[in-house]
Amino acid sequence: MMAEHAIPAAAHWLQSTMLGTIATTLAVVCVAAVGLGMLNGRMDARRGITVIAGCFLVFGSTSIAAGLRSLTEFSDGGPELIAAQASPMPIQAIFPPPQLPPPPPQVRDPYAGAALHY
């Protein structure tokens, strides 16, 4: 009887641990460390934005999941799908690729440098 409720209880415990006070405190410290690293020039903006977006994703995951689940559930049984009688697509002629103009003649640069001359 306890085994029936063990997995949901473990999932609830994991969710409360991941979104609880400890995780929030750790995320605040991480965002502060990333901000300090960005101010000192030790971290680029792309990494900082990634860390902040990751925090929003982790802490907003329950809302995101609820929104996605509400999109897939319909209270009235769902919309009726009506398949339209589609006629086959007409065959289109395949045209050869356009001819490109010849490239301009190469101009020799006398100042190209010693690395190009042996």
PDB file of C-alpha atoms in Angstrom:
ATOM      1  CA  MET A   1       0.000   0.000   0.000  1.00  0.00           C
ATOM      2  CA  MET A   2       2.899   2.356   0.675  1.00  0.00           C
ATOM      3  CA  ALA A   3       4.509   1.416  -2.637  1.00  0.00           C
ATOM      4  CA  GLU A   4       1.597   2.958  -4.547  1.00  0.00           C
ATOM      5  CA  HIS A   5       2.350   6.416  -3.187  1.00  0.00           C
ATOM      6  CA  ALA A   6       6.151   6.182  -3.030  1.00  0.00           C
ATOM      7  CA  ILE A   7       6.926   7.534  -6.499  1.00  0.00           C
ATOM      8  CA  PRO A   8       4.586  10.561  -6.341  1.00  0.00           C
ATOM      9  CA  ALA A   9       5.868  11.329  -2.842  1.00  0.00           C
ATOM     10  CA  ALA A  10       9.468  11.129  -4.055  1.00  0.00           C
ATOM     11  CA  ALA A  11       8.666  13.351  -7.026  1.00  0.00           C
ATOM     12  CA  HIS A  12       6.988  15.898  -4.744  1.00  0.00           C
ATOM     13  CA  TRP A  13       9.979  15.838  -2.377  1.00  0.00           C
ATOM     14  CA  LEU A  14      12.375  16.326  -5.292  1.00  0.00           C
ATOM     15  CA  GLN A  15      10.296  19.218  -6.645  1.00  0.00           C
ATOM     16  CA  SER A  16      10.107  20.929  -3.261  1.00  0.00           C
ATOM     17  CA  THR A  17      13.862  20.459  -2.797  1.00  0.00           C
ATOM     18  CA  MET A  18      14.699  21.810  -6.247  1.00  0.00           C
ATOM     19  CA  LEU A  19      12.368  24.804  -5.889  1.00  0.00           C
ATOM     20  CA  GLY A  20      12.697  25.369  -2.149  1.00  0.00           C
ATOM     21  CA  THR A  21      14.593  27.845  -0.020  1.00  0.00           C
ATOM     22  CA  ILE A  22      17.970  26.157  -0.452  1.00  0.00           C
ATOM     23  CA  ALA A  23      17.734  26.159  -4.241  1.00  0.00           C
ATOM     24  CA  THR A  24      16.543  29.760  -4.314  1.00  0.00           C
ATOM     25  CA  THR A  25      19.430  30.837  -2.093  1.00  0.00           C
ATOM     26  CA  LEU A  26      21.906  28.929  -4.253  1.00  0.00           C
ATOM     27  CA  ALA A  27      20.498  30.533  -7.408  1.00  0.00           C
ATOM     28  CA  VAL A  28      20.784  34.016  -5.896  1.00  0.00           C
ATOM     29  CA  VAL A  29      24.414  33.362  -4.963  1.00  0.00           C
ATOM     30  CA  CYS A  30      25.150  32.020  -8.458  1.00  0.00           C
ATOM     31  CA  VAL A  31      23.556  35.009 -10.181  1.00  0.00           C
ATOM     32  CA  ALA A  32      25.493  37.351  -7.878  1.00  0.00           C
ATOM     33  CA  ALA A  33      28.756  35.527  -8.662  1.00  0.00           C
ATOM     34  CA  VAL A  34      28.040  35.688 -12.387  1.00  0.00           C
ATOM     35  CA  GLY A  35      27.267  39.409 -12.132  1.00  0.00           C
ATOM     36  CA  LEU A  36      30.490  40.020 -10.229  1.00  0.00           C
ATOM     37  CA  GLY A  37      32.440  38.029 -12.809  1.00  0.00           C
ATOM     38  CA  MET A  38      30.866  40.042 -15.608  1.00  0.00           C
ATOM     39  CA  LEU A  39      31.669  43.339 -13.857  1.00  0.00           C
ATOM     40  CA  ASN A  40      35.306  42.284 -13.410  1.00  0.00           C
ATOM     41  CA  GLY A  41      35.571  41.251 -17.044  1.00  0.00           C
ATOM     42  CA  ARG A  42      36.224  37.598 -16.233  1.00  0.00           C
ATOM     43  CA  MET A  43      33.011  36.344 -17.813  1.00  0.00           C
ATOM     44  CA  ASP A  44      31.437  37.232 -21.131  1.00  0.00           C
ATOM     45  CA  ALA A  45      27.845  38.405 -21.415  1.00  0.00           C
ATOM     46  CA  ARG A  46      26.746  35.293 -23.302  1.00  0.00           C
ATOM     47  CA  ARG A  47      27.615  33.029 -20.346  1.00  0.00           C
ATOM     48  CA  GLY A  48      25.924  35.401 -17.910  1.00  0.00           C
ATOM     49  CA  ILE A  49      22.731  35.496 -19.935  1.00  0.00           C
ATOM     50  CA  THR A  50      22.825  31.695 -20.163  1.00  0.00           C
ATOM     51  CA  VAL A  51      23.049  31.362 -16.370  1.00  0.00           C
ATOM     52  CA  ILE A  52      20.203  33.812 -15.770  1.00  0.00           C
ATOM     53  CA  ALA A  53      18.025  32.153 -18.433  1.00  0.00           C
ATOM     54  CA  GLY A  54      18.751  28.785 -16.816  1.00  0.00           C
ATOM     55  CA  CYS A  55      17.537  30.086 -13.451  1.00  0.00           C
ATOM     56  CA  PHE A  56      14.338  31.379 -15.035  1.00  0.00           C
ATOM     57  CA  LEU A  57      13.863  28.029 -16.750  1.00  0.00           C
ATOM     58  CA  VAL A  58      14.408  25.988 -13.575  1.00  0.00           C
ATOM     59  CA  PHE A  59      12.192  28.119 -11.349  1.00  0.00           C
ATOM     60  CA  GLY A  60       9.532  28.621 -14.008  1.00  0.00           C
ATOM     61  CA  SER A  61       9.417  24.977 -15.054  1.00  0.00           C
ATOM     62  CA  THR A  62       6.210  24.220 -13.160  1.00  0.00           C
ATOM     63  CA  SER A  63       4.407  27.127 -14.821  1.00  0.00           C
ATOM     64  CA  ILE A  64       5.835  26.221 -18.224  1.00  0.00           C
ATOM     65  CA  ALA A  65       4.768  22.595 -17.836  1.00  0.00           C
ATOM     66  CA  ALA A  66       1.277  23.609 -16.699  1.00  0.00           C
ATOM     67  CA  GLY A  67       0.929  25.905 -19.705  1.00  0.00           C
ATOM     68  CA  LEU A  68       2.042  23.203 -22.121  1.00  0.00           C
ATOM     69  CA  ARG A  69      -0.303  20.675 -20.552  1.00  0.00           C
ATOM     70  CA  SER A  70      -3.217  23.076 -20.821  1.00  0.00           C
ATOM     71  CA  LEU A  71      -2.500  23.485 -24.528  1.00  0.00           C
ATOM     72  CA  THR A  72      -2.819  19.750 -25.108  1.00  0.00           C
ATOM     73  CA  GLU A  73      -5.962  19.200 -23.032  1.00  0.00           C
ATOM     74  CA  PHE A  74      -9.350  20.216 -24.374  1.00  0.00           C
ATOM     75  CA  SER A  75     -12.346  20.439 -22.054  1.00  0.00           C
ATOM     76  CA  ASP A  76     -14.920  19.790 -24.778  1.00  0.00           C
ATOM     77  CA  GLY A  77     -13.248  16.674 -26.134  1.00  0.00           C
ATOM     78  CA  GLY A  78     -11.041  18.488 -28.580  1.00  0.00           C
ATOM     79  CA  PRO A  79     -11.616  19.984 -31.966  1.00  0.00           C
ATOM     80  CA  GLU A  80     -12.900  17.796 -34.708  1.00  0.00           C
ATOM     81  CA  LEU A  81     -10.347  17.240 -37.374  1.00  0.00           C
ATOM     82  CA  ILE A  82     -11.772  17.419 -40.848  1.00  0.00           C
ATOM     83  CA  ALA A  83      -9.582  16.017 -43.563  1.00  0.00           C
ATOM     84  CA  ALA A  84      -9.953  18.006 -46.744  1.00  0.00           C
ATOM     85  CA  GLN A  85      -9.838  16.213 -50.034  1.00  0.00           C
ATOM     86  CA  ALA A  86      -6.505  17.358 -51.338  1.00  0.00           C
ATOM     87  CA  SER A  87      -5.612  17.057 -54.967  1.00  0.00           C
ATOM     88  CA  PRO A  88      -2.059  16.058 -55.777  1.00  0.00           C
ATOM     89  CA  MET A  89       0.424  18.849 -56.316  1.00  0.00           C
ATOM     90  CA  PRO A  90       1.109  19.635 -59.968  1.00  0.00           C
ATOM     91  CA  ILE A  91       4.525  18.638 -61.209  1.00  0.00           C
ATOM     92  CA  GLN A  92       6.708  21.665 -61.682  1.00  0.00           C
ATOM     93  CA  ALA A  93       9.406  21.911 -64.308  1.00  0.00           C
ATOM     94  CA  ILE A  94      12.929  21.731 -62.979  1.00  0.00           C
ATOM     95  CA  PHE A  95      15.045  24.531 -64.352  1.00  0.00           C
ATOM     96  CA  PRO A  96      18.830  24.332 -64.653  1.00  0.00           C
ATOM     97  CA  PRO A  97      20.796  26.631 -62.351  1.00  0.00           C
ATOM     98  CA  PRO A  98      21.464  30.095 -63.774  1.00  0.00           C
ATOM     99  CA  GLN A  99      24.802  30.705 -65.444  1.00  0.00           C
ATOM    100  CA  LEU A 100      27.135  32.820 -63.347  1.00  0.00           C
ATOM    101  CA  PRO A 101      29.232  35.512 -64.992  1.00  0.00           C
ATOM    102  CA  PRO A 102      32.973  34.791 -65.188  1.00  0.00           C
ATOM    103  CA  PRO A 103      35.002  36.082 -62.243  1.00  0.00           C
ATOM    104  CA  PRO A 104      36.934  39.318 -62.731  1.00  0.00           C
ATOM    105  CA  PRO A 105      40.622  38.950 -63.618  1.00  0.00           C
ATOM    106  CA  GLN A 106      43.019  38.722 -60.682  1.00  0.00           C
ATOM    107  CA  VAL A 107      45.088  41.830 -60.080  1.00  0.00           C
ATOM    108  CA  ARG A 108      48.612  41.175 -58.842  1.00  0.00           C
ATOM    109  CA  ASP A 109      49.311  43.115 -55.655  1.00  0.00           C
ATOM    110  CA  PRO A 110      52.983  44.163 -55.438  1.00  0.00           C
ATOM    111  CA  TYR A 111      52.524  44.993 -51.742  1.00  0.00           C
ATOM    112  CA  ALA A 112      51.140  41.590 -50.723  1.00  0.00           C
ATOM    113  CA  GLY A 113      54.086  40.941 -48.449  1.00  0.00           C
ATOM    114  CA  ALA A 114      57.071  38.672 -48.284  1.00  0.00           C
ATOM    115  CA  ALA A 115      55.047  35.705 -47.035  1.00  0.00           C
ATOM    116  CA  LEU A 116      53.520  35.172 -50.472  1.00  0.00           C
ATOM    117  CA  HIS A 117      56.843  35.210 -52.340  1.00  0.00           C
ATOM    118  CA  TYR A 118      59.298  32.338 -51.952  1.00  0.00           C
TER     119      TYR A 118
END
